[in-house]
mmCIF file of C-alpha atoms in Angstrom:
data_model
loop_
_atom_site.group_PDB
_atom_site.id
_atom_site.type_symbol
_atom_site.label_atom_id
_atom_site.label_comp_id
_atom_site.label_asym_id
_atom_site.label_seq_id
_atom_site.Cartn_x
_atom_site.Cartn_y
_atom_site.Cartn_z
ATOM 1 C CA VAL A 1 29.148 -53.750 -95.231
ATOM 2 C CA THR A 2 28.913 -52.992 -91.875
ATOM 3 C CA LEU A 3 29.275 -49.444 -92.297
ATOM 4 C CA LEU A 4 26.851 -49.383 -95.177
ATOM 5 C CA LEU A 5 24.166 -51.008 -93.058
ATOM 6 C CA LEU A 6 24.880 -48.758 -90.344
ATOM 7 C CA LEU A 7 24.387 -45.792 -92.671
ATOM 8 C CA GLY A 8 21.532 -47.273 -94.302
ATOM 9 C CA LEU A 9 19.481 -47.792 -91.042
ATOM 10 C CA HIS A 10 19.777 -44.079 -90.473
ATOM 11 C CA GLY A 11 18.389 -43.200 -93.910
ATOM 12 C CA ALA A 12 21.644 -41.987 -95.423
ATOM 13 C CA THR A 13 22.418 -42.653 -99.162
ATOM 14 C CA SER A 14 25.829 -44.074 -98.258
ATOM 15 C CA VAL A 15 26.511 -45.842 -101.708
ATOM 16 C CA PRO A 16 27.087 -42.752 -103.765
ATOM 17 C CA ALA A 17 28.932 -41.065 -100.836
ATOM 18 C CA VAL A 18 31.512 -44.132 -100.765
ATOM 19 C CA ALA A 19 31.823 -43.906 -104.638
ATOM 20 C CA SER A 20 32.512 -39.924 -104.407
ATOM 21 C CA GLY A 21 35.203 -40.390 -101.714
ATOM 22 C CA ASN A 22 33.328 -38.357 -99.504
ATOM 23 C CA LEU A 23 32.964 -41.317 -97.056
ATOM 24 C CA THR A 24 34.398 -39.362 -94.336
ATOM 25 C CA GLU A 25 32.112 -36.632 -94.232
ATOM 26 C CA GLU A 26 29.166 -38.680 -94.670
ATOM 27 C CA LEU A 27 30.528 -40.985 -91.448
ATOM 28 C CA ILE A 28 30.750 -37.569 -89.686
ATOM 29 C CA ILE A 29 27.026 -36.415 -90.652
ATOM 30 C CA THR A 30 25.988 -40.051 -89.820
ATOM 31 C CA SER A 31 27.832 -39.873 -86.596
ATOM 32 C CA ALA A 32 26.278 -36.800 -85.719
ATOM 33 C CA THR A 33 23.139 -38.120 -86.605
ATOM 34 C CA VAL A 34 23.659 -41.239 -84.493
ATOM 35 C CA VAL A 35 24.398 -38.935 -81.508
ATOM 36 C CA MET A 36 21.541 -36.761 -82.116
ATOM 37 C CA VAL A 37 19.049 -39.612 -82.203
ATOM 38 C CA SER A 38 20.818 -40.935 -79.074
ATOM 39 C CA LEU A 39 20.405 -37.958 -77.450
ATOM 40 C CA ASN A 40 16.777 -37.881 -78.041
ATOM 41 C CA ALA A 41 16.259 -41.691 -77.112
ATOM 42 C CA LEU A 42 17.867 -40.720 -73.790
ATOM 43 C CA ARG A 43 15.417 -37.561 -73.545
ATOM 44 C CA VAL A 44 12.661 -39.961 -74.432
ATOM 45 C CA GLN A 45 13.831 -42.288 -71.774
ATOM 46 C CA LYS A 46 14.300 -39.432 -69.040
ATOM 47 C CA SER A 47 10.824 -38.192 -69.781
ATOM 48 C CA ILE A 48 9.422 -41.961 -69.343
ATOM 49 C CA TYR A 49 11.515 -42.053 -66.074
ATOM 50 C CA GLN A 50 9.997 -38.833 -64.923
ATOM 51 C CA THR A 51 6.323 -39.808 -65.784
ATOM 52 C CA MET A 52 6.907 -43.167 -63.846
ATOM 53 C CA TYR A 53 8.554 -41.274 -61.072
ATOM 54 C CA TYR A 54 5.527 -38.785 -60.758
ATOM 55 C CA ALA A 55 3.143 -41.575 -61.334
ATOM 56 C CA LEU A 56 4.760 -43.509 -58.492
ATOM 57 C CA GLN A 57 4.615 -40.104 -56.296
ATOM 58 C CA THR A 58 0.958 -39.868 -56.872
ATOM 59 C CA ARG A 59 0.166 -43.556 -56.033
ATOM 60 C CA LEU A 60 2.125 -43.018 -52.699
ATOM 61 C CA GLU A 61 0.201 -39.849 -52.068
ATOM 62 C CA LEU A 62 -3.191 -41.651 -52.843
ATOM 63 C CA ILE A 63 -2.084 -44.602 -50.524
ATOM 64 C CA ASP A 64 -1.104 -41.891 -47.825
ATOM 65 C CA ALA A 65 -4.569 -40.135 -48.251
ATOM 66 C CA ARG A 66 -6.116 -43.229 -47.933
ATOM 67 C CA ASP A 67 -4.397 -44.261 -44.997
ATOM 68 C CA ARG A 68 -5.238 -40.753 -43.477
ATOM 69 C CA THR A 69 -8.808 -40.997 -44.547
ATOM 70 C CA ALA A 70 -8.942 -44.396 -42.828
ATOM 71 C CA GLU A 71 -7.173 -42.691 -39.533
ATOM 72 C CA LEU A 72 -9.758 -39.985 -39.664
ATOM 73 C CA ALA A 73 -12.520 -42.172 -39.887
ATOM 74 C CA ARG A 74 -11.088 -44.156 -36.848
ATOM 75 C CA LEU A 75 -10.803 -40.686 -35.129
ATOM 76 C CA ALA A 76 -14.480 -39.675 -36.047
ATOM 77 C CA LYS A 77 -15.794 -42.616 -34.410
ATOM 78 C CA ALA A 78 -13.793 -42.433 -31.155
ATOM 79 C CA LEU A 79 -14.803 -38.764 -31.107
ATOM 80 C CA GLU A 80 -18.461 -40.119 -31.546
ATOM 81 C CA VAL A 81 -18.083 -42.749 -28.855
ATOM 82 C CA SER A 82 -16.646 -39.911 -26.393
ATOM 83 C CA ASN A 83 -19.187 -37.395 -27.083
ATOM 84 C CA TYR A 84 -21.912 -40.218 -26.489
ATOM 85 C CA SER A 85 -19.921 -41.137 -23.238
ATOM 86 C CA LEU A 86 -19.833 -37.248 -22.166
ATOM 87 C CA LYS A 87 -23.495 -36.799 -23.043
ATOM 88 C CA LYS A 88 -24.127 -39.666 -20.640
ATOM 89 C CA ALA A 89 -21.951 -38.254 -18.090
ATOM 90 C CA ASN A 90 -23.543 -35.224 -18.194
ATOM 91 C CA GLU A 91 -27.217 -36.919 -18.000
ATOM 92 C CA LYS A 92 -26.001 -38.627 -14.910
ATOM 93 C CA ILE A 93 -24.618 -35.390 -13.508
ATOM 94 C CA ALA A 94 -27.586 -33.458 -13.597
ATOM 95 C CA LEU A 95 -29.454 -36.195 -12.079
ATOM 96 C CA ALA A 96 -27.164 -36.223 -9.346
ATOM 97 C CA ARG A 97 -27.445 -32.088 -9.216
ATOM 98 C CA ASP A 98 -31.104 -32.421 -9.108
ATOM 99 C CA GLU A 99 -30.980 -35.015 -6.180
ATOM 100 C CA ALA A 100 -28.477 -32.920 -4.161
ATOM 101 C CA ASP A 101 -30.848 -29.992 -4.806
ATOM 102 C CA ARG A 102 -33.699 -31.946 -3.361
ATOM 103 C CA ALA A 103 -31.642 -33.069 -0.516
ATOM 104 C CA ARG A 104 -30.375 -29.714 0.027
ATOM 105 C CA GLN A 105 -34.052 -28.250 0.213
ATOM 106 C CA MET A 106 -35.022 -30.826 2.394
ATOM 107 C CA LYS A 107 -31.968 -29.979 4.775
ATOM 108 C CA THR A 108 -32.860 -26.456 4.689
ATOM 109 C CA ASN A 109 -36.752 -27.500 5.453
ATOM 110 C CA PHE A 110 -35.663 -29.734 8.277
ATOM 111 C CA ALA A 111 -33.462 -27.193 9.808
ATOM 112 C CA ASN A 112 -36.158 -24.213 9.559
ATOM 113 C CA MET A 113 -38.384 -26.831 11.467
ATOM 114 C CA ILE A 114 -36.091 -27.848 13.961
ATOM 115 C CA SER A 115 -34.703 -24.169 14.502
ATOM 116 C CA HIS A 116 -38.252 -22.957 14.992
ATOM 117 C CA GLU A 117 -39.100 -26.128 17.250
ATOM 118 C CA MET A 118 -35.910 -25.459 19.159
ATOM 119 C CA ARG A 119 -36.161 -21.548 19.738
ATOM 120 C CA ALA A 120 -38.827 -21.494 22.178
ATOM 121 C CA PRO A 121 -37.539 -24.094 24.873
ATOM 122 C CA LEU A 122 -34.176 -22.407 24.139
ATOM 123 C CA ASN A 123 -35.262 -18.919 24.840
ATOM 124 C CA PHE A 124 -36.953 -20.226 28.116
ATOM 125 C CA ILE A 125 -33.815 -21.812 29.109
ATOM 126 C CA ILE A 126 -31.433 -18.775 28.416
ATOM 127 C CA GLY A 127 -34.002 -16.391 29.806
ATOM 128 C CA ALA A 128 -34.125 -18.609 33.192
ATOM 129 C CA THR A 129 -30.808 -19.225 33.293
ATOM 130 C CA GLU A 130 -30.029 -15.270 32.993
ATOM 131 C CA LEU A 131 -32.496 -14.721 35.929
ATOM 132 C CA MET A 132 -30.745 -17.281 38.025
ATOM 133 C CA ALA A 133 -27.302 -15.793 37.348
ATOM 134 C CA ASN A 134 -27.843 -12.255 37.450
ATOM 135 C CA SER A 135 -30.492 -12.035 40.232
ATOM 136 C CA PRO A 136 -30.041 -15.303 42.517
ATOM 137 C CA GLU A 137 -32.018 -13.494 45.101
ATOM 138 C CA VAL A 138 -35.129 -14.062 43.451
ATOM 139 C CA TYR A 139 -35.039 -17.622 44.480
ATOM 140 C CA GLY A 140 -34.845 -16.680 48.135
ATOM 141 C CA LYS A 141 -32.390 -16.030 50.739
ATOM 142 C CA ALA A 142 -31.277 -19.653 50.900
ATOM 143 C CA PRO A 143 -27.248 -20.122 50.191
ATOM 144 C CA TRP A 144 -27.020 -22.122 46.842
ATOM 145 C CA PRO A 145 -24.480 -25.149 47.135
ATOM 146 C CA GLU A 146 -21.247 -24.475 46.135
ATOM 147 C CA GLY A 147 -20.265 -24.485 42.549
ATOM 148 C CA LEU A 148 -24.028 -23.983 41.363
ATOM 149 C CA HIS A 149 -23.313 -20.434 40.223
ATOM 150 C CA ASP A 150 -20.715 -21.641 37.860
ATOM 151 C CA ASP A 151 -22.994 -24.475 36.518
ATOM 152 C CA ILE A 152 -25.658 -21.892 35.850
ATOM 153 C CA LEU A 153 -23.333 -19.449 34.042
ATOM 154 C CA ARG A 154 -22.045 -22.518 32.139
ATOM 155 C CA VAL A 155 -25.608 -23.743 30.943
ATOM 156 C CA LEU A 156 -26.422 -20.069 30.147
ATOM 157 C CA SER A 157 -22.964 -19.870 27.565
ATOM 158 C CA SER A 158 -23.851 -23.070 26.199
ATOM 159 C CA SER A 159 -27.613 -21.923 25.488
ATOM 160 C CA ARG A 160 -26.484 -18.972 23.850
ATOM 161 C CA LEU A 161 -23.971 -21.043 21.733
ATOM 162 C CA LEU A 162 -26.458 -23.119 20.390
ATOM 163 C CA ALA A 163 -28.989 -20.317 19.773
ATOM 164 C CA GLN A 164 -26.162 -18.729 17.740
ATOM 165 C CA LEU A 165 -25.623 -22.261 15.725
ATOM 166 C CA ILE A 166 -29.544 -22.213 15.072
ATOM 167 C CA ASP A 167 -29.646 -18.609 13.734
#
């Protein structure tokens, strides 16, 4: 009876086969049918598992893509903040450069003015000390105190150095 039920499940007509004595042949055909059906079921099950695997893999890729998108959004925000900070720093640098340029121009103007104002008296000092150092007789025949000539040469040297600095 069990054999008949098993055979009946697979659509085989087992009653005539049992009556005709071809039970072994029918069992072999039925067993082959069961194996083929089992093999097809395994293939379908494999296909289902593969589909599930690919679905899970796609899900993980979507989650990873979302995470990367969120990270890119965070990086874009950080870049925006950095760009803003850099822009503000560049503006401060430009202001400082403009202020330094103004200060440099004021210094140049001051140096030019001082240079002009100092040259006239300095040229007189250089001329007078050169005359005293090179022609002491112009100032009379009286002997100069000891060390005066050396002092005059020191004043002349310092005056020339100051003139070079001004130029």
